[in-house]
XYZ file of C-alpha atoms in Angstrom:
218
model
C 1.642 -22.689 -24.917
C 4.794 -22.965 -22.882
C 3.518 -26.485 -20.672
C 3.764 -29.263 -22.568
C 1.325 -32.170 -21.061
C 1.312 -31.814 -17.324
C 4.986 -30.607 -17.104
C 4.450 -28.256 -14.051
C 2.801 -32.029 -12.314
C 5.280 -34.273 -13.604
C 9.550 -34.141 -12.891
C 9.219 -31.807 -10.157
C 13.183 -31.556 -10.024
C 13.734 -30.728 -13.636
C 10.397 -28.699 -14.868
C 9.740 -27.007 -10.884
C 11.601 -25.396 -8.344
C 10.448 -23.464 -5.464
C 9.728 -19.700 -6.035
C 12.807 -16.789 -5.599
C 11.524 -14.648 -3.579
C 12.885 -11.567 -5.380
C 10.896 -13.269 -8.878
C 7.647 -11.238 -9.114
C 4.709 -13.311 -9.841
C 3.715 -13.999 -12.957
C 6.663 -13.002 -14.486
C 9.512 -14.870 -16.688
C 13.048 -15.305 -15.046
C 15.869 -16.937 -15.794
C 18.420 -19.510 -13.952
C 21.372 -21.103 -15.394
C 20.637 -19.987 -18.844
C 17.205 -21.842 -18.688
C 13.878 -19.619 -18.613
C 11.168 -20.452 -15.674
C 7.686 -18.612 -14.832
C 6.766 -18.042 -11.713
C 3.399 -18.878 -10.423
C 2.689 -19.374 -6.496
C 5.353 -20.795 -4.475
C 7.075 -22.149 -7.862
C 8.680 -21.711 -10.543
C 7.603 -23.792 -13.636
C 10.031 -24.360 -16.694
C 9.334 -22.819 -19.865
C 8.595 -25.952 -22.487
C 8.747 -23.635 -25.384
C 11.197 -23.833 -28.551
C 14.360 -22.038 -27.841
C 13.809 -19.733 -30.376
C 10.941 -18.540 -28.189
C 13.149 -18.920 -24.927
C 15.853 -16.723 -26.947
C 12.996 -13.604 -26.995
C 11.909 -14.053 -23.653
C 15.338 -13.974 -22.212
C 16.454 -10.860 -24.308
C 13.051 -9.418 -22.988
C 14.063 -10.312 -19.473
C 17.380 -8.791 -19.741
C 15.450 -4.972 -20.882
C 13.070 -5.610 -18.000
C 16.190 -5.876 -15.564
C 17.580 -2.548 -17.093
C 14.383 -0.864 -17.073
C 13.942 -1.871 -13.128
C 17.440 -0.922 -12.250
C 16.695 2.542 -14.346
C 13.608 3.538 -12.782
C 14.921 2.501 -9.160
C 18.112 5.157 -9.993
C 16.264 7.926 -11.055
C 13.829 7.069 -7.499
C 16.842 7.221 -5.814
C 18.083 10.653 -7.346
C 21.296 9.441 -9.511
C 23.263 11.571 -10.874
C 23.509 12.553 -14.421
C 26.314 10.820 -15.214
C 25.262 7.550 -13.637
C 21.339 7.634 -15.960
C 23.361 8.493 -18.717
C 25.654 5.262 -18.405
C 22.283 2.987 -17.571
C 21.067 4.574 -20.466
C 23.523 3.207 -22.844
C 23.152 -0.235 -21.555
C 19.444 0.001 -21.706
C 20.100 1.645 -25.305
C 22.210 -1.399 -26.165
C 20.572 -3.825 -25.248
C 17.215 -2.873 -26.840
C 19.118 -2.394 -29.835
C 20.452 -5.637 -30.262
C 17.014 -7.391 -29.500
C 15.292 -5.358 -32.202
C 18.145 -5.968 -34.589
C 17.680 -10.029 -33.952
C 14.121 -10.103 -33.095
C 11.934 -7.293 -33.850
C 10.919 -4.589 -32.560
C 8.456 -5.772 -28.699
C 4.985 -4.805 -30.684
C 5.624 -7.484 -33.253
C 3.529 -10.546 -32.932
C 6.083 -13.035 -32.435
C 7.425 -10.906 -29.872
C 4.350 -10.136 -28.118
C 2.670 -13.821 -27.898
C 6.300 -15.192 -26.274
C 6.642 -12.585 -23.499
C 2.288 -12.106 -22.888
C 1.936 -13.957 -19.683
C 4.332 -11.588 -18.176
C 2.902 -9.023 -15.681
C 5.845 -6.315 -16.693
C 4.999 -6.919 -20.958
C 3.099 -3.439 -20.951
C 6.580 -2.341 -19.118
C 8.869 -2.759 -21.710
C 6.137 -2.540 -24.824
C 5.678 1.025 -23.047
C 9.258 1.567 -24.087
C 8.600 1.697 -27.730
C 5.959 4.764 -29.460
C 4.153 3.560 -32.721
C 3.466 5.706 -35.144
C 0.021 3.933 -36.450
C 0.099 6.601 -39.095
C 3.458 6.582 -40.657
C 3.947 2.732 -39.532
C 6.860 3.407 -37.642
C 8.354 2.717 -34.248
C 10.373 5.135 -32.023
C 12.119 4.772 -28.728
C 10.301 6.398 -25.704
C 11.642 9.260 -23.651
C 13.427 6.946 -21.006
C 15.993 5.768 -23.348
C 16.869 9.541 -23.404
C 15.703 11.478 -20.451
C 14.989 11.717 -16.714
C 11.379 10.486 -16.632
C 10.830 9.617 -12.645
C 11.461 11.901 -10.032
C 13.341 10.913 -6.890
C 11.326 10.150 -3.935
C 10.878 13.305 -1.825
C 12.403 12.941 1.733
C 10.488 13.796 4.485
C 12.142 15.749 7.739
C 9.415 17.096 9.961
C 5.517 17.131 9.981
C 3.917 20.240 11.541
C 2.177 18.220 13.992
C 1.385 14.894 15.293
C -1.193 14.198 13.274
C 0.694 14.752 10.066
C 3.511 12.870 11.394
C 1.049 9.703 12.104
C -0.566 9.804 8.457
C 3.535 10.330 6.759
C 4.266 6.914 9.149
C 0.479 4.861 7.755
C 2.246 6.233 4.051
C 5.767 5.855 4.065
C 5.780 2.165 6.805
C 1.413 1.370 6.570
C 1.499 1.686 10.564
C 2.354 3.301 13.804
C 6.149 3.810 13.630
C 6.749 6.198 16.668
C 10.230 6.470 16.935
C 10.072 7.251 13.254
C 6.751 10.313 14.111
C 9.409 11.573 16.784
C 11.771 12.310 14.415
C 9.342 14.473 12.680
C 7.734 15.517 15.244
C 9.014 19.067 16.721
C 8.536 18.217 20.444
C 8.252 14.870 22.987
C 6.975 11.591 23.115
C 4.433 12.532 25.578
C 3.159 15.366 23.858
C 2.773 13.598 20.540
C 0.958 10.981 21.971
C -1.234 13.528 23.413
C -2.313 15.035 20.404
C -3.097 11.549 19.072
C -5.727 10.867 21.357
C -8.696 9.018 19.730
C -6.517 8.313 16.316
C -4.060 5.373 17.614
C -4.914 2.847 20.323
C -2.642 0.115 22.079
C -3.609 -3.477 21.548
C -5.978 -4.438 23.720
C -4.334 -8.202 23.920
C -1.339 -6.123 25.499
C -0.811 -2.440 26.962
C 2.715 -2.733 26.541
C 3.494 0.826 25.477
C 5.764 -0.145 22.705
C 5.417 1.190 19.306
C 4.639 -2.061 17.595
C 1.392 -1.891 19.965
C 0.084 0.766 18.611
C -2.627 1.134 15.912
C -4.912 3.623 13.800
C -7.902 3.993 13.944
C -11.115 2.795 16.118
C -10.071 1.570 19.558
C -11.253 -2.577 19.560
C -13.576 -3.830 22.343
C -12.912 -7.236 23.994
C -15.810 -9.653 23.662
């Protein structure tokens, strides 16, 4: 239990504090040393026993590497830069385990459960239910994501309208031009009866448009 009484009610300047944006919901962070879970538009203070609070923030810190690993290897790093993030992932891990256990141990588990990203990092270590044993996964080792493959032309409008719905979820012409292999005009013209402008305004700007069915005023 990490709310003692009505802690996230009472003290709003010491036990709450409005959400950080770039704090996932439902996930542990941690601010001047102190932990704080995020539910909503705040950020609640953890009332747990620092040795609890000393897990979750070592957990934390091999959540950040793991994020910052897995957004390298999306971005196609080079070898040499995975191999240094590995070592600091590497390092890190190894000094929580050495203080507090390996992530699939109890103790472990019940301080960092309410965390959306716990199957994250538990997904980090492979247990050996047979041999009772725990080994380090492949991405303390290996290239395990592959970069995000950049797209530079669509055969034709229509595949340059459903790359835009993927890669921005809606009508992005200037971005469907530069895939497109011809003009504006003609692109549009092949979209016929698969985007619409807003009815509420015929400005012909790319924001305007939409997919799909074209809306009727009532």
């Amino acid at each position: 239990v990490y709310w003692e009484g009505d802690a996230r009610e009472s003290e709003p300047g010491r036990d709450r504090i409005e959400a950080d944006p770039d704090v996932p919901n439902y996930t542990f962070t941690v601010k001047n040393d102190e932990v704080y879970y995020r539910e909503g538009a705040y950020m609640y203070r953890c009332q747990a026993k620092e040795s609890v609070k000393r897990r979750i923030r070592g957990m934390h810190k091999i959540r950040l590497a793991v994020r910052e690993l897995m957004d390298m290897q999306t971005a196609n790093c080079s070898d040499s830069e995975l191999q240094e993030a590995q070592r600091h992932l590497n390092k890190a891990y190894d000094a929580f385990v050495e203080t507090h256990g390996y992530f699939v141990n109890r103790t472990n588990k019940s301080a960092f459960r309410q965390d959306n990203d716990y199957p994250l990092i538990a997904s980090l270590e492979v247990v050996d239910e047979d041999n009772k044993t725990v080994h380090k996964a492949d991405m303390f080792y290996k290239r395990t994501i592959q970069p995000k493959a950049i797209v530079e032309k669509a055969d034709n409008a229509i595949e340059a309208l459903h790359i835009s719905l993927s890669e921005y979820g809606k009508v992005n012409i200037p971005y469907m031009l530069s895939l497109y292999q011809g003009e504006r005009r003609e692109m549009l013209k092949e979209l016929q009866g698969r985007i619409f402008l807003n009815p509420m305004n015929a400005d012909p700007d790319e924001s305007k448009y939409r997919s799909g069915r074209p809306q009727r005023n009532i």
